[in-house]
mmCIF file of C-alpha atoms in Angstrom:
data_model
loop_
_atom_site.group_PDB
_atom_site.id
_atom_site.type_symbol
_atom_site.label_atom_id
_atom_site.label_comp_id
_atom_site.label_asym_id
_atom_site.label_seq_id
_atom_site.Cartn_x
_atom_site.Cartn_y
_atom_site.Cartn_z
ATOM 1 C CA MET O 1 101.036 105.954 128.274
ATOM 2 C CA GLU O 2 104.768 106.671 128.381
ATOM 3 C CA GLN O 3 106.046 110.270 128.522
ATOM 4 C CA ILE O 4 109.140 111.374 126.497
ATOM 5 C CA THR O 5 110.576 114.687 127.600
ATOM 6 C CA SER O 6 113.974 115.082 125.768
ATOM 7 C CA VAL O 7 114.728 115.594 122.136
ATOM 8 C CA ASN O 8 117.830 113.352 122.779
ATOM 9 C CA ASN O 9 115.609 110.423 123.480
ATOM 10 C CA GLN O 10 116.703 107.682 121.056
ATOM 11 C CA LEU O 11 113.232 107.025 119.609
ATOM 12 C CA ILE O 12 112.698 110.773 119.061
ATOM 13 C CA LYS O 13 116.121 110.963 117.306
ATOM 14 C CA ASN O 14 115.146 107.982 115.106
ATOM 15 C CA LEU O 15 111.824 109.491 114.227
ATOM 16 C CA ALA O 16 113.303 112.872 113.318
ATOM 17 C CA LYS O 17 115.468 111.095 110.783
ATOM 18 C CA LEU O 18 112.315 109.885 108.934
ATOM 19 C CA LYS O 19 112.206 113.368 107.232
ATOM 20 C CA GLN O 20 115.009 111.901 105.060
ATOM 21 C CA LYS O 21 114.345 109.490 102.281
ATOM 22 C CA LYS O 22 117.187 107.171 103.004
ATOM 23 C CA TYR O 23 116.019 106.539 106.683
ATOM 24 C CA ARG O 24 112.428 106.008 105.570
ATOM 25 C CA GLU O 25 113.783 103.333 103.071
ATOM 26 C CA GLN O 26 116.167 101.883 105.697
ATOM 27 C CA THR O 27 113.262 101.369 108.151
ATOM 28 C CA GLY O 28 110.416 100.889 105.941
ATOM 29 C CA THR O 29 108.341 103.497 107.843
ATOM 30 C CA TYR O 30 107.263 107.089 107.343
ATOM 31 C CA MET O 31 105.539 109.678 109.435
ATOM 32 C CA ILE O 32 102.396 111.753 108.977
ATOM 33 C CA GLU O 33 101.192 114.609 111.117
ATOM 34 C CA GLY O 34 98.130 116.430 111.740
ATOM 35 C CA PHE O 35 94.564 115.271 112.737
ATOM 36 C CA HIS O 36 93.201 114.997 109.245
ATOM 37 C CA LEU O 37 95.820 112.672 107.817
ATOM 38 C CA ILE O 38 95.775 110.535 110.978
ATOM 39 C CA GLU O 39 92.063 110.365 110.847
ATOM 40 C CA GLU O 40 92.233 109.103 107.250
ATOM 41 C CA ALA O 41 94.868 106.560 108.171
ATOM 42 C CA LEU O 42 92.585 105.248 110.987
ATOM 43 C CA LYS O 43 89.560 105.208 108.765
ATOM 44 C CA ALA O 44 91.509 103.007 106.260
ATOM 45 C CA LYS O 45 92.134 100.634 109.391
ATOM 46 C CA LEU O 46 95.888 101.054 109.114
ATOM 47 C CA SER O 47 97.959 99.693 112.091
ATOM 48 C CA TYR O 48 100.335 102.295 113.287
ATOM 49 C CA VAL O 49 103.770 101.816 114.584
ATOM 50 C CA TYR O 50 103.759 104.805 116.894
ATOM 51 C CA LEU O 51 101.378 107.641 117.836
ATOM 52 C CA LEU O 52 102.957 110.718 119.540
ATOM 53 C CA GLY O 53 101.399 114.018 120.716
ATOM 54 C CA THR O 54 101.179 116.801 123.259
ATOM 55 C CA GLU O 55 98.706 116.368 126.065
ATOM 56 C CA ASP O 56 96.100 118.578 124.370
ATOM 57 C CA ALA O 57 96.571 116.791 121.060
ATOM 58 C CA LEU O 58 96.262 113.248 122.495
ATOM 59 C CA GLU O 59 93.169 114.249 124.500
ATOM 60 C CA ARG O 60 91.602 115.467 121.334
ATOM 61 C CA ALA O 61 92.589 112.337 119.481
ATOM 62 C CA GLU O 62 91.017 110.264 122.209
ATOM 63 C CA VAL O 63 87.660 112.161 121.938
ATOM 64 C CA GLU O 64 87.532 112.655 118.182
ATOM 65 C CA LEU O 65 89.428 109.615 116.757
ATOM 66 C CA ASN O 66 88.697 107.107 119.529
ATOM 67 C CA VAL O 67 92.480 106.505 120.023
ATOM 68 C CA GLU O 68 93.266 104.286 123.055
ATOM 69 C CA LEU O 69 95.963 106.335 125.042
ATOM 70 C CA SER O 70 96.825 103.522 127.256
ATOM 71 C CA ALA O 71 98.376 101.597 124.275
ATOM 72 C CA LYS O 72 102.117 100.910 124.549
ATOM 73 C CA ASN O 73 102.809 102.602 121.240
ATOM 74 C CA VAL O 74 101.309 105.874 122.195
ATOM 75 C CA PHE O 75 103.757 108.459 123.643
ATOM 76 C CA LEU O 76 103.173 111.893 125.299
ATOM 77 C CA ILE O 77 105.588 114.430 124.122
ATOM 78 C CA ASN O 78 106.275 118.203 124.745
ATOM 79 C CA THR O 79 106.370 121.215 122.499
ATOM 80 C CA ALA O 80 110.222 121.014 122.116
ATOM 81 C CA ILE O 81 109.926 117.494 120.689
ATOM 82 C CA THR O 82 107.049 118.709 118.447
ATOM 83 C CA ARG O 83 109.390 121.314 116.979
ATOM 84 C CA ASN O 84 111.960 118.638 116.401
ATOM 85 C CA LEU O 85 109.693 116.358 114.542
ATOM 86 C CA THR O 86 107.346 118.657 112.648
ATOM 87 C CA SER O 87 107.730 119.388 108.875
ATOM 88 C CA THR O 88 105.230 122.245 109.047
ATOM 89 C CA LYS O 89 105.151 125.809 110.224
ATOM 90 C CA ASN O 90 102.036 125.390 112.221
ATOM 91 C CA SER O 91 101.983 121.950 113.690
ATOM 92 C CA GLN O 92 99.024 120.397 115.290
ATOM 93 C CA SER O 93 101.426 118.502 117.650
ATOM 94 C CA ILE O 94 100.369 114.909 116.783
ATOM 95 C CA PHE O 95 102.367 112.482 114.687
ATOM 96 C CA MET O 96 101.798 108.866 113.436
ATOM 97 C CA VAL O 97 104.473 106.535 112.157
ATOM 98 C CA LEU O 98 103.294 103.973 109.542
ATOM 99 C CA LYS O 99 104.748 101.127 107.608
ATOM 100 C CA MET O 100 105.221 101.643 103.993
ATOM 101 C CA THR O 101 102.772 99.465 101.959
ATOM 102 C CA GLN O 102 104.080 99.059 98.498
ATOM 103 C CA PRO O 103 102.676 96.044 96.676
ATOM 104 C CA LYS O 104 105.335 93.911 95.064
ATOM 105 C CA ASN O 105 103.058 92.496 92.393
ATOM 106 C CA TYR O 106 99.991 93.976 90.737
ATOM 107 C CA SER O 107 98.120 93.067 87.666
ATOM 108 C CA PHE O 108 97.191 95.991 85.527
ATOM 109 C CA ASN O 109 94.287 94.292 83.720
ATOM 110 C CA PHE O 110 91.539 96.743 84.418
ATOM 111 C CA GLY O 111 90.801 100.306 85.458
ATOM 112 C CA LYS O 112 91.783 103.959 85.100
ATOM 113 C CA TRP O 113 95.385 104.870 85.942
ATOM 114 C CA VAL O 114 97.432 107.883 86.014
ATOM 115 C CA LEU O 115 101.156 107.322 85.245
ATOM 116 C CA LEU O 116 103.668 109.885 86.451
ATOM 117 C CA ASP O 117 106.911 110.034 84.446
ATOM 118 C CA ASN O 118 109.707 111.575 86.497
ATOM 119 C CA LEU O 119 107.584 114.253 88.232
ATOM 120 C CA SER O 120 109.766 116.189 90.753
ATOM 121 C CA ASP O 121 107.466 118.478 92.577
ATOM 122 C CA PRO O 122 105.896 116.832 95.752
ATOM 123 C CA GLY O 123 102.993 119.357 95.620
ATOM 124 C CA ASN O 124 102.094 118.357 92.027
ATOM 125 C CA VAL O 125 102.286 114.734 92.773
ATOM 126 C CA GLY O 126 100.247 115.045 95.762
ATOM 127 C CA THR O 127 97.646 117.137 94.007
ATOM 128 C CA ILE O 128 97.405 114.738 91.014
ATOM 129 C CA ILE O 129 96.953 111.755 93.413
ATOM 130 C CA ARG O 130 94.188 113.688 95.341
ATOM 131 C CA THR O 131 92.550 114.615 91.985
ATOM 132 C CA ALA O 132 92.613 110.982 90.701
ATOM 133 C CA ASP O 133 91.038 109.924 93.883
ATOM 134 C CA ALA O 134 88.237 112.474 93.563
ATOM 135 C CA ALA O 135 87.581 111.432 90.055
ATOM 136 C CA GLY O 136 87.325 107.753 90.877
ATOM 137 C CA PHE O 137 90.408 106.566 89.215
ATOM 138 C CA ASP O 138 91.924 103.232 90.363
ATOM 139 C CA GLY O 139 95.323 104.414 91.129
ATOM 140 C CA VAL O 140 98.496 106.278 90.291
ATOM 141 C CA ILE O 141 101.789 104.718 89.163
ATOM 142 C CA LEU O 142 104.942 106.665 89.825
ATOM 143 C CA SER O 143 108.233 106.096 87.859
ATOM 144 C CA PRO O 144 111.094 105.239 90.238
ATOM 145 C CA GLU O 145 112.599 108.621 89.267
ATOM 146 C CA SER O 146 109.690 110.536 90.448
ATOM 147 C CA VAL O 147 109.544 112.412 93.860
ATOM 148 C CA ASP O 148 109.371 110.138 96.811
ATOM 149 C CA LEU O 149 105.675 109.134 97.643
ATOM 150 C CA TYR O 150 106.565 109.282 101.408
ATOM 151 C CA ASN O 151 108.062 112.862 101.240
ATOM 152 C CA PRO O 152 106.168 114.854 103.956
ATOM 153 C CA LYS O 153 105.242 117.524 101.408
ATOM 154 C CA THR O 154 103.759 114.759 99.166
ATOM 155 C CA GLN O 155 101.826 113.392 102.020
ATOM 156 C CA ARG O 156 100.399 116.625 103.019
ATOM 157 C CA ALA O 157 99.366 117.461 99.384
ATOM 158 C CA MET O 158 97.451 114.130 99.114
ATOM 159 C CA GLN O 159 95.306 115.091 101.999
ATOM 160 C CA GLY O 160 94.389 111.440 102.778
ATOM 161 C CA SER O 161 93.991 110.234 99.184
ATOM 162 C CA GLN O 162 97.057 108.064 99.745
ATOM 163 C CA PHE O 163 94.802 105.778 101.781
ATOM 164 C CA HIS O 164 92.040 105.497 99.237
ATOM 165 C CA LEU O 165 93.598 104.253 96.034
ATOM 166 C CA ASN O 166 96.481 102.157 94.640
ATOM 167 C CA LEU O 167 99.832 103.858 94.660
ATOM 168 C CA ILE O 168 102.528 101.996 93.038
ATOM 169 C CA VAL O 169 106.103 102.769 92.131
ATOM 170 C CA LYS O 170 107.182 100.895 89.039
ATOM 171 C CA PRO O 171 108.977 101.494 85.709
ATOM 172 C CA LEU O 172 106.419 102.936 83.390
ATOM 173 C CA SER O 173 107.425 100.896 80.367
ATOM 174 C CA GLU O 174 106.513 97.719 82.224
ATOM 175 C CA VAL O 175 103.230 99.105 83.244
ATOM 176 C CA ILE O 176 102.324 100.412 79.817
ATOM 177 C CA ASN O 177 103.218 97.148 78.166
ATOM 178 C CA GLU O 178 100.899 95.309 80.509
ATOM 179 C CA LEU O 179 98.138 97.840 80.120
ATOM 180 C CA LYS O 180 98.332 97.422 76.379
ATOM 181 C CA LEU O 181 98.459 93.632 76.588
ATOM 182 C CA ASN O 182 95.099 93.926 78.288
ATOM 183 C CA SER O 183 93.692 96.101 75.531
ATOM 184 C CA ILE O 184 93.728 99.229 77.820
ATOM 185 C CA PRO O 185 94.661 102.372 75.713
ATOM 186 C CA VAL O 186 97.523 104.533 77.055
ATOM 187 C CA TYR O 187 97.781 108.254 76.228
ATOM 188 C CA ALA O 188 100.759 110.456 76.638
ATOM 189 C CA SER O 189 100.230 114.158 77.503
ATOM 190 C CA LEU O 190 102.486 116.324 75.306
ATOM 191 C CA LEU O 191 102.993 119.957 74.694
ATOM 192 C CA ASP O 192 102.704 119.319 70.930
ATOM 193 C CA GLN O 193 100.140 121.067 68.807
ATOM 194 C CA ASN O 194 100.542 118.179 66.261
ATOM 195 C CA ALA O 195 99.312 115.685 68.772
ATOM 196 C CA LYS O 196 95.687 114.631 69.008
ATOM 197 C CA GLN O 197 93.755 117.294 70.906
ATOM 198 C CA LEU O 198 91.886 116.378 74.096
ATOM 199 C CA PRO O 199 88.313 117.281 72.686
ATOM 200 C CA GLU O 200 89.000 114.735 69.902
ATOM 201 C CA PHE O 201 89.240 111.793 72.264
ATOM 202 C CA GLU O 202 86.314 109.526 72.991
ATOM 203 C CA HIS O 203 85.491 108.676 76.450
ATOM 204 C CA VAL O 204 86.650 105.140 77.415
ATOM 205 C CA ALA O 205 85.879 102.856 80.302
ATOM 206 C CA GLN O 206 89.647 102.065 81.018
ATOM 207 C CA LEU O 207 92.854 103.890 80.201
ATOM 208 C CA GLY O 208 96.331 104.872 81.251
ATOM 209 C CA LEU O 209 97.057 108.674 81.273
ATOM 210 C CA VAL O 210 100.723 109.615 81.267
ATOM 211 C CA ILE O 211 101.855 112.889 82.762
ATOM 212 C CA GLY O 212 105.340 114.166 82.156
ATOM 213 C CA ASN O 213 108.018 115.917 84.133
ATOM 214 C CA GLU O 214 107.379 119.562 84.901
ATOM 215 C CA ALA O 215 110.297 120.968 82.906
ATOM 216 C CA HIS O 216 110.844 118.288 80.234
ATOM 217 C CA GLY O 217 107.473 116.558 79.834
ATOM 218 C CA VAL O 218 106.984 112.863 78.987
ATOM 219 C CA SER O 219 110.116 111.197 77.974
ATOM 220 C CA GLU O 220 110.583 110.157 74.410
ATOM 221 C CA GLU O 221 110.959 106.402 75.399
ATOM 222 C CA VAL O 222 107.681 106.459 77.206
ATOM 223 C CA ALA O 223 105.734 108.610 74.677
ATOM 224 C CA ASN O 224 106.881 106.226 71.801
ATOM 225 C CA ILE O 225 105.252 103.158 73.410
ATOM 226 C CA CYS O 226 101.888 104.828 74.072
ATOM 227 C CA ASP O 227 98.788 104.467 71.907
ATOM 228 C CA GLU O 228 98.190 108.251 71.404
ATOM 229 C CA LYS O 229 99.802 111.453 72.062
ATOM 230 C CA LEU O 230 97.393 113.992 73.671
ATOM 231 C CA TYR O 231 97.513 117.725 73.648
ATOM 232 C CA ILE O 232 95.389 120.196 75.713
ATOM 233 C CA PRO O 233 94.665 123.178 73.542
ATOM 234 C CA ILE O 234 95.989 126.441 74.844
ATOM 235 C CA LYS O 235 93.826 129.411 73.779
ATOM 236 C CA GLY O 236 95.675 132.233 75.426
ATOM 237 C CA GLN O 237 99.385 133.227 75.490
ATOM 238 C CA ALA O 238 100.594 130.982 78.329
ATOM 239 C CA GLU O 239 103.294 128.735 77.080
ATOM 240 C CA SER O 240 102.117 125.753 79.031
ATOM 241 C CA LEU O 241 99.945 124.536 81.948
ATOM 242 C CA ASN O 242 101.124 123.440 85.443
ATOM 243 C CA ALA O 243 101.583 119.738 85.520
ATOM 244 C CA ALA O 244 98.912 119.271 88.214
ATOM 245 C CA VAL O 245 96.407 121.546 86.424
ATOM 246 C CA ALA O 246 96.867 119.720 83.077
ATOM 247 C CA ALA O 247 96.421 116.309 84.895
ATOM 248 C CA GLY O 248 93.300 117.652 86.488
ATOM 249 C CA ILE O 249 91.776 118.686 83.192
ATOM 250 C CA MET O 250 92.570 115.262 81.552
ATOM 251 C CA ILE O 251 91.551 113.152 84.554
ATOM 252 C CA TYR O 252 88.185 114.802 84.715
ATOM 253 C CA TYR O 253 87.677 114.627 80.877
ATOM 254 C CA PHE O 254 88.032 110.847 81.147
ATOM 255 C CA ALA O 255 86.330 110.230 84.483
#
């Protein structure tokens, strides 16, 4: 196991850049940190590019996660490097670099899907993906304008669900058209009391459920090509629901 002691080491400098989207895209890699996410990645049998940790963290990984510390892609680092790499306030001092795995082609001819239309908050996106996973949905499709799937905050919010279901970045109009061609209904969630209310919907075996941007909702272009417009009744005086909360209500209604 090689030891790295300087934050000026070229590998460390390159990995620190992975906090930025452009460097993740340039290298086709991203970084996760913390024992839970790394454990979930290993359970999913993903091959990692690098594993880095302090002595205590790597010893724990060896015992709890069966990590082979003698592997050439495992590096011992110090607390100064941990502070340089971490995206959290209380780092567990262990990091894993993975390759991005976005499928280039996918057939939307079955299943239950959540479609995210230009969501901008990484916490909301991660929470929705985690909820879709818990409810047994097949996957989540993010519009290209949505927050980066590999954003460290998004990764943490998903809590490992990113390794359990299909996550695809693709224009929603293309996905919706394909779902409809396969007789899978698509419902757009709108803050519109004239839309069909959630309790009026029948439970279906397959569907696409569109969740809109936190501030602007589902775009008119996307809403117009959906089969139905859906409204969650608000009984109190709140103007609207948080996007992730609204998504959770709808996801479990159709689960």
